[in-house]
Amino acid sequence: MSKKIFATLVLAFAALFAFVGCSGDNYSFTALTDNPSANEEVRSNGGIYVEKGKYSYFVNGAEDGTGSNNFGDEHKGAIVRCLTADLTKSGRTVEVVVPKIVYAGNKDSAGFYIFGDRIYYTTTNNTKDANGNVQFTKMDFMSANINGTDTKLLATVDKNDIAYQVVQTGDSVYIFYTGTDTIKVNGEDKEVTALYQIDAQTKEVKMIDNDVVTYAYDREGGNTVAYAKQAERKTSASTGQEQDETTYNLLYKFVAGNEEPQLIKNGKGADIKQNCNMTVISVVNNVIYYSYTSTLLSTKYLAKYDTAEKTIVQTSQDYKNFIPFVEDNKDAIYCLDGSWIKKIVFNNGAIESQTLLCMPSSTSITLQKVVGNYLFYATSSSDDSTSVLYRIDCDQTNQTEAKVIYGTLSDTWGNYDFAVVGEGEDQTVAVFYFNWNESGKFANYLYMDVYQPKEDDDDAKITSKRIGKLTSGNAATAKESGDDAQAVESYTK
């Protein structure tokens, strides 16, 4: 495709797919006082809980956004804040910062970000179509000052379940998101996956690339998206029709704010003159992890790209849901392997494997995060609607799993969020989640479980607090039933 045609399609699609303007909301808000400065540190960015300066900002509860979502109304899913030092204290002051329902149908993307003095979040669209129906299946990208003022609608996209990522490059903020594009194949329209970028300052929307096969956003604070693109189609000698090239594809990276993607690897003859197909697995701190298969010999490899390609290992299996790390300057991962959770170190092509846990409590497992020296993972229910969190030691072999969350995550909105809170000897690992098992009247408010592992204490203390601010109706119910309306200690184990 020529650059000129490509540019024309980008502009046309951007005009159709995303638009900016007034949603009908009145964004009037009385500024909060005693706000963090723009240059104060941000911790745990991009989830349902974010710290900035001395404040904790968090999504108050899980809502699906199908109800009233007018700016300024009382919303369970609003962004609120309180002093981190008072986070679990009864009677603490909790202030509403964003009086909208924060929502994203893609649970791996759900969350908000703070860069400088602004909050970036997503919410369901509340405008009406020609028939008077609220268009809550669309999603708005929005931003506001950390004092609650200056709310801006950045763009609206057609679906509320798309994957997205907010990143910062220098003083500029950009939003990556996944959409669709239409191309011509054999003279007919074909809908393909496309990646887009929104400039949060200018509200300009541009397509990064289309015909994307696999992709990954950097969830660890980087500003890179990596993707594998369908190679140019070939014409069949027998039918004269265009058909997908299945023996190789193209691997790209794109850094926020750049003009063009960077070709990392052309799979045509890339591996000892054998074609190879590449699959993007993850991007961590701008390091791209991917697998590729040499089609001639069906040989599989695991590789990474930082400033140059490095093949980590030749392997007979696909490593997918893994957490990468570096040990003694060697490449390594935590991964699932059948009914085991393993720690695998790749040393000059050799594989050194340790079984951390054999036969966990559930075969449906999602590795979550390494915090401190512990690997956290979630087990899912049979219908994938709820999950429970466990942890294991990163270095101990053949161990017994430890249950961390005694409540159950509502898995329909967001994932577990992790932060290290406190200072010095009082530092603890905190897990934030929307509790599904709490009594129905308070279900899905935000909970914080604190886990403090100690070398000499196998039964480390776990405490659970509801930190979500109850709406007025639920607060009245809480008082009637004798429950504290601000922060409730459910148990101490």
PDB file of C-alpha atoms in Angstrom, residues 58-234:
ATOM      1  CA  PHE A  58      -8.648   4.391  43.612  1.00  0.00           C
ATOM      2  CA  VAL A  59     -11.719   3.224  41.715  1.00  0.00           C
ATOM      3  CA  ASN A  60     -14.372   3.082  44.400  1.00  0.00           C
ATOM      4  CA  GLY A  61     -16.217   0.003  43.136  1.00  0.00           C
ATOM      5  CA  ALA A  62     -17.057  -2.138  40.121  1.00  0.00           C
ATOM      6  CA  GLU A  63     -19.941  -1.002  37.929  1.00  0.00           C
ATOM      7  CA  ASP A  64     -20.745  -2.034  34.370  1.00  0.00           C
ATOM      8  CA  GLY A  65     -21.724   1.448  33.207  1.00  0.00           C
ATOM      9  CA  THR A  66     -25.127   0.425  31.845  1.00  0.00           C
ATOM     10  CA  GLY A  67     -26.930   2.711  34.291  1.00  0.00           C
ATOM     11  CA  SER A  68     -26.874   6.476  34.718  1.00  0.00           C
ATOM     12  CA  ASN A  69     -23.394   7.863  34.141  1.00  0.00           C
ATOM     13  CA  ASN A  70     -23.904  11.612  34.342  1.00  0.00           C
ATOM     14  CA  PHE A  71     -20.946  13.675  35.471  1.00  0.00           C
ATOM     15  CA  GLY A  72     -21.348  14.856  39.063  1.00  0.00           C
ATOM     16  CA  ASP A  73     -23.862  12.242  40.186  1.00  0.00           C
ATOM     17  CA  GLU A  74     -23.069   9.841  43.019  1.00  0.00           C
ATOM     18  CA  HIS A  75     -21.360   6.842  41.437  1.00  0.00           C
ATOM     19  CA  LYS A  76     -20.101   3.622  42.950  1.00  0.00           C
ATOM     20  CA  GLY A  77     -17.408   3.349  40.262  1.00  0.00           C
ATOM     21  CA  ALA A  78     -16.008   6.872  40.692  1.00  0.00           C
ATOM     22  CA  ILE A  79     -12.337   7.679  41.275  1.00  0.00           C
ATOM     23  CA  VAL A  80     -11.839   8.808  44.860  1.00  0.00           C
ATOM     24  CA  ARG A  81      -8.845   9.601  47.044  1.00  0.00           C
ATOM     25  CA  CYS A  82      -7.718   9.699  50.645  1.00  0.00           C
ATOM     26  CA  LEU A  83      -4.457  10.158  52.495  1.00  0.00           C
ATOM     27  CA  THR A  84      -2.433   6.939  52.185  1.00  0.00           C
ATOM     28  CA  ALA A  85      -1.640   7.103  55.895  1.00  0.00           C
ATOM     29  CA  ASP A  86      -5.396   6.992  56.621  1.00  0.00           C
ATOM     30  CA  LEU A  87      -6.309   4.409  53.993  1.00  0.00           C
ATOM     31  CA  THR A  88      -7.699   1.782  56.369  1.00  0.00           C
ATOM     32  CA  LYS A  89      -8.699   4.003  59.260  1.00  0.00           C
ATOM     33  CA  SER A  90     -12.322   4.238  60.247  1.00  0.00           C
ATOM     34  CA  GLY A  91     -13.685   7.744  59.836  1.00  0.00           C
ATOM     35  CA  ARG A  92     -11.046   8.777  57.303  1.00  0.00           C
ATOM     36  CA  THR A  93     -11.834  11.467  54.743  1.00  0.00           C
ATOM     37  CA  VAL A  94     -12.547  10.098  51.260  1.00  0.00           C
ATOM     38  CA  GLU A  95     -12.937  12.673  48.480  1.00  0.00           C
ATOM     39  CA  VAL A  96     -14.482  12.151  45.047  1.00  0.00           C
ATOM     40  CA  VAL A  97     -12.102  13.205  42.264  1.00  0.00           C
ATOM     41  CA  VAL A  98     -13.841  11.857  39.142  1.00  0.00           C
ATOM     42  CA  PRO A  99     -17.656  11.695  39.496  1.00  0.00           C
ATOM     43  CA  LYS A 100     -18.135   9.283  36.582  1.00  0.00           C
ATOM     44  CA  ILE A 101     -18.290   5.479  36.374  1.00  0.00           C
ATOM     45  CA  VAL A 102     -14.812   4.291  35.448  1.00  0.00           C
ATOM     46  CA  TYR A 103     -15.231   1.221  33.249  1.00  0.00           C
ATOM     47  CA  ALA A 104     -13.485  -0.883  30.612  1.00  0.00           C
ATOM     48  CA  GLY A 105     -14.951  -4.095  29.247  1.00  0.00           C
ATOM     49  CA  ASN A 106     -11.465  -5.479  28.599  1.00  0.00           C
ATOM     50  CA  LYS A 107     -10.425  -6.524  32.093  1.00  0.00           C
ATOM     51  CA  ASP A 108      -6.725  -6.663  31.192  1.00  0.00           C
ATOM     52  CA  SER A 109      -6.855  -2.971  30.285  1.00  0.00           C
ATOM     53  CA  ALA A 110      -9.143  -1.773  33.060  1.00  0.00           C
ATOM     54  CA  GLY A 111      -7.724   0.965  35.248  1.00  0.00           C
ATOM     55  CA  PHE A 112      -6.602   4.578  35.249  1.00  0.00           C
ATOM     56  CA  TYR A 113      -3.313   6.464  35.024  1.00  0.00           C
ATOM     57  CA  ILE A 114      -1.816   9.582  36.547  1.00  0.00           C
ATOM     58  CA  PHE A 115       0.826  11.511  34.609  1.00  0.00           C
ATOM     59  CA  GLY A 116       1.930  14.914  35.833  1.00  0.00           C
ATOM     60  CA  ASP A 117      -1.126  16.677  37.230  1.00  0.00           C
ATOM     61  CA  ARG A 118      -3.724  14.760  35.189  1.00  0.00           C
ATOM     62  CA  ILE A 119      -5.743  11.554  35.541  1.00  0.00           C
ATOM     63  CA  TYR A 120      -6.532   9.512  32.407  1.00  0.00           C
ATOM     64  CA  TYR A 121      -9.457   7.092  32.499  1.00  0.00           C
ATOM     65  CA  THR A 122     -12.180   5.402  30.468  1.00  0.00           C
ATOM     66  CA  THR A 123     -15.930   5.509  30.967  1.00  0.00           C
ATOM     67  CA  THR A 124     -19.009   4.378  29.058  1.00  0.00           C
ATOM     68  CA  ASN A 125     -20.514   6.920  26.689  1.00  0.00           C
ATOM     69  CA  ASN A 126     -23.758   8.489  27.923  1.00  0.00           C
ATOM     70  CA  THR A 127     -24.987  10.257  24.787  1.00  0.00           C
ATOM     71  CA  LYS A 128     -28.172   9.057  23.082  1.00  0.00           C
ATOM     72  CA  ASP A 129     -28.638   7.780  19.550  1.00  0.00           C
ATOM     73  CA  ALA A 130     -31.400   8.895  17.171  1.00  0.00           C
ATOM     74  CA  ASN A 131     -33.867   6.590  18.939  1.00  0.00           C
ATOM     75  CA  GLY A 132     -33.091   7.984  22.380  1.00  0.00           C
ATOM     76  CA  ASN A 133     -31.033   4.975  23.531  1.00  0.00           C
ATOM     77  CA  VAL A 134     -27.952   5.622  25.689  1.00  0.00           C
ATOM     78  CA  GLN A 135     -24.866   4.443  23.800  1.00  0.00           C
ATOM     79  CA  PHE A 136     -23.165   2.731  26.737  1.00  0.00           C
ATOM     80  CA  THR A 137     -21.556   0.132  24.442  1.00  0.00           C
ATOM     81  CA  LYS A 138     -19.251   2.934  23.255  1.00  0.00           C
ATOM     82  CA  MET A 139     -16.332   4.072  25.399  1.00  0.00           C
ATOM     83  CA  ASP A 140     -14.963   7.544  26.156  1.00  0.00           C
ATOM     84  CA  PHE A 141     -11.303   8.293  26.810  1.00  0.00           C
ATOM     85  CA  MET A 142     -11.193  11.169  29.292  1.00  0.00           C
ATOM     86  CA  SER A 143      -8.812  13.138  31.478  1.00  0.00           C
ATOM     87  CA  ALA A 144      -9.059  15.492  34.444  1.00  0.00           C
ATOM     88  CA  ASN A 145      -6.786  17.430  36.757  1.00  0.00           C
ATOM     89  CA  ILE A 146      -5.866  15.585  39.971  1.00  0.00           C
ATOM     90  CA  ASN A 147      -7.888  18.234  41.826  1.00  0.00           C
ATOM     91  CA  GLY A 148     -11.022  17.107  39.942  1.00  0.00           C
ATOM     92  CA  THR A 149     -11.340  20.115  37.615  1.00  0.00           C
ATOM     93  CA  ASP A 150     -10.742  20.613  33.880  1.00  0.00           C
ATOM     94  CA  THR A 151     -12.406  17.388  32.703  1.00  0.00           C
ATOM     95  CA  LYS A 152     -11.835  16.725  29.000  1.00  0.00           C
ATOM     96  CA  LEU A 153     -13.302  14.241  26.542  1.00  0.00           C
ATOM     97  CA  LEU A 154     -10.362  13.043  24.426  1.00  0.00           C
ATOM     98  CA  ALA A 155     -12.049  10.577  22.069  1.00  0.00           C
ATOM     99  CA  THR A 156     -14.934   8.134  21.764  1.00  0.00           C
ATOM    100  CA  VAL A 157     -14.554   4.654  20.282  1.00  0.00           C
ATOM    101  CA  ASP A 158     -17.266   2.320  19.059  1.00  0.00           C
ATOM    102  CA  LYS A 159     -16.736  -0.491  21.590  1.00  0.00           C
ATOM    103  CA  ASN A 160     -16.181  -0.470  25.346  1.00  0.00           C
ATOM    104  CA  ASP A 161     -14.283  -3.773  25.453  1.00  0.00           C
ATOM    105  CA  ILE A 162     -11.202  -2.850  23.433  1.00  0.00           C
ATOM    106  CA  ALA A 163      -7.640  -3.219  24.741  1.00  0.00           C
ATOM    107  CA  TYR A 164      -5.845   0.047  25.491  1.00  0.00           C
ATOM    108  CA  GLN A 165      -2.792   1.472  27.240  1.00  0.00           C
ATOM    109  CA  VAL A 166      -1.899   5.019  28.367  1.00  0.00           C
ATOM    110  CA  VAL A 167       1.803   5.909  28.126  1.00  0.00           C
ATOM    111  CA  GLN A 168       4.052   8.902  28.608  1.00  0.00           C
ATOM    112  CA  THR A 169       6.943   9.994  26.414  1.00  0.00           C
ATOM    113  CA  GLY A 170       8.763  13.038  27.748  1.00  0.00           C
ATOM    114  CA  ASP A 171       6.078  15.576  28.609  1.00  0.00           C
ATOM    115  CA  SER A 172       3.546  14.060  26.186  1.00  0.00           C
ATOM    116  CA  VAL A 173       0.853  11.476  26.940  1.00  0.00           C
ATOM    117  CA  TYR A 174      -0.521   9.055  24.368  1.00  0.00           C
ATOM    118  CA  ILE A 175      -3.172   6.340  24.349  1.00  0.00           C
ATOM    119  CA  PHE A 176      -2.734   3.108  22.390  1.00  0.00           C
ATOM    120  CA  TYR A 177      -5.912   1.203  21.566  1.00  0.00           C
ATOM    121  CA  THR A 178      -6.989  -1.736  19.446  1.00  0.00           C
ATOM    122  CA  GLY A 179      -9.665  -1.313  16.799  1.00  0.00           C
ATOM    123  CA  THR A 180     -10.463  -2.474  13.298  1.00  0.00           C
ATOM    124  CA  ASP A 181      -9.847  -1.322   9.748  1.00  0.00           C
ATOM    125  CA  THR A 182     -11.239  -2.385   6.394  1.00  0.00           C
ATOM    126  CA  ILE A 183      -8.946  -3.375   3.536  1.00  0.00           C
ATOM    127  CA  LYS A 184      -9.509  -4.791   0.061  1.00  0.00           C
ATOM    128  CA  VAL A 185      -8.660  -8.446  -0.589  1.00  0.00           C
ATOM    129  CA  ASN A 186      -9.632  -9.874  -3.969  1.00  0.00           C
ATOM    130  CA  GLY A 187     -11.731  -6.778  -4.562  1.00  0.00           C
ATOM    131  CA  GLU A 188     -13.849  -7.341  -1.458  1.00  0.00           C
ATOM    132  CA  ASP A 189     -13.848  -5.596   1.927  1.00  0.00           C
ATOM    133  CA  LYS A 190     -12.109  -7.453   4.742  1.00  0.00           C
ATOM    134  CA  GLU A 191     -12.148  -6.281   8.369  1.00  0.00           C
ATOM    135  CA  VAL A 192      -8.767  -6.608  10.070  1.00  0.00           C
ATOM    136  CA  THR A 193      -7.299  -5.734  13.471  1.00  0.00           C
ATOM    137  CA  ALA A 194      -5.639  -2.318  13.627  1.00  0.00           C
ATOM    138  CA  LEU A 195      -3.676  -0.391  16.274  1.00  0.00           C
ATOM    139  CA  TYR A 196      -4.288   3.305  16.954  1.00  0.00           C
ATOM    140  CA  GLN A 197      -2.735   6.141  18.909  1.00  0.00           C
ATOM    141  CA  ILE A 198      -4.443   9.181  20.471  1.00  0.00           C
ATOM    142  CA  ASP A 199      -2.388  12.271  21.292  1.00  0.00           C
ATOM    143  CA  ALA A 200      -3.915  13.331  24.627  1.00  0.00           C
ATOM    144  CA  GLN A 201      -2.788  16.929  24.120  1.00  0.00           C
ATOM    145  CA  THR A 202      -4.086  17.529  20.571  1.00  0.00           C
ATOM    146  CA  LYS A 203      -6.744  14.754  20.541  1.00  0.00           C
ATOM    147  CA  GLU A 204      -5.362  13.648  17.182  1.00  0.00           C
ATOM    148  CA  VAL A 205      -6.118  10.007  16.321  1.00  0.00           C
ATOM    149  CA  LYS A 206      -3.862   8.097  13.948  1.00  0.00           C
ATOM    150  CA  MET A 207      -3.607   4.503  12.854  1.00  0.00           C
ATOM    151  CA  ILE A 208      -0.269   2.895  13.711  1.00  0.00           C
ATOM    152  CA  ASP A 209      -0.805  -0.122  11.450  1.00  0.00           C
ATOM    153  CA  ASN A 210      -3.417  -2.619  10.296  1.00  0.00           C
ATOM    154  CA  ASP A 211      -3.618  -6.290   9.337  1.00  0.00           C
ATOM    155  CA  VAL A 212      -2.209  -7.095  12.782  1.00  0.00           C
ATOM    156  CA  VAL A 213      -2.062 -10.776  13.778  1.00  0.00           C
ATOM    157  CA  THR A 214      -0.776 -10.595  17.383  1.00  0.00           C
ATOM    158  CA  TYR A 215       0.214  -7.662  19.619  1.00  0.00           C
ATOM    159  CA  ALA A 216       1.083  -6.684  23.195  1.00  0.00           C
ATOM    160  CA  TYR A 217       1.145  -3.428  25.154  1.00  0.00           C
ATOM    161  CA  ASP A 218       3.769  -2.699  27.793  1.00  0.00           C
ATOM    162  CA  ARG A 219       1.978  -2.990  31.154  1.00  0.00           C
ATOM    163  CA  GLU A 220       5.105  -2.238  33.189  1.00  0.00           C
ATOM    164  CA  GLY A 221       5.489   1.453  32.485  1.00  0.00           C
ATOM    165  CA  GLY A 222       7.114   1.411  29.045  1.00  0.00           C
ATOM    166  CA  ASN A 223       5.918   3.344  25.999  1.00  0.00           C
ATOM    167  CA  THR A 224       6.099   0.580  23.383  1.00  0.00           C
ATOM    168  CA  VAL A 225       3.585  -1.580  21.542  1.00  0.00           C
ATOM    169  CA  ALA A 226       4.853  -4.628  19.643  1.00  0.00           C
ATOM    170  CA  TYR A 227       2.935  -6.492  16.980  1.00  0.00           C
ATOM    171  CA  ALA A 228       3.224  -9.142  14.284  1.00  0.00           C
ATOM    172  CA  LYS A 229       1.717  -8.139  10.956  1.00  0.00           C
ATOM    173  CA  GLN A 230       0.397 -10.274   8.143  1.00  0.00           C
ATOM    174  CA  ALA A 231       2.992 -10.460   5.365  1.00  0.00           C
ATOM    175  CA  GLU A 232       2.048  -9.237   1.915  1.00  0.00           C
ATOM    176  CA  ARG A 233      -0.477 -11.573   0.377  1.00  0.00           C
ATOM    177  CA  LYS A 234       0.532 -13.743  -2.537  1.00  0.00           C
TER     178      LYS A 234
END
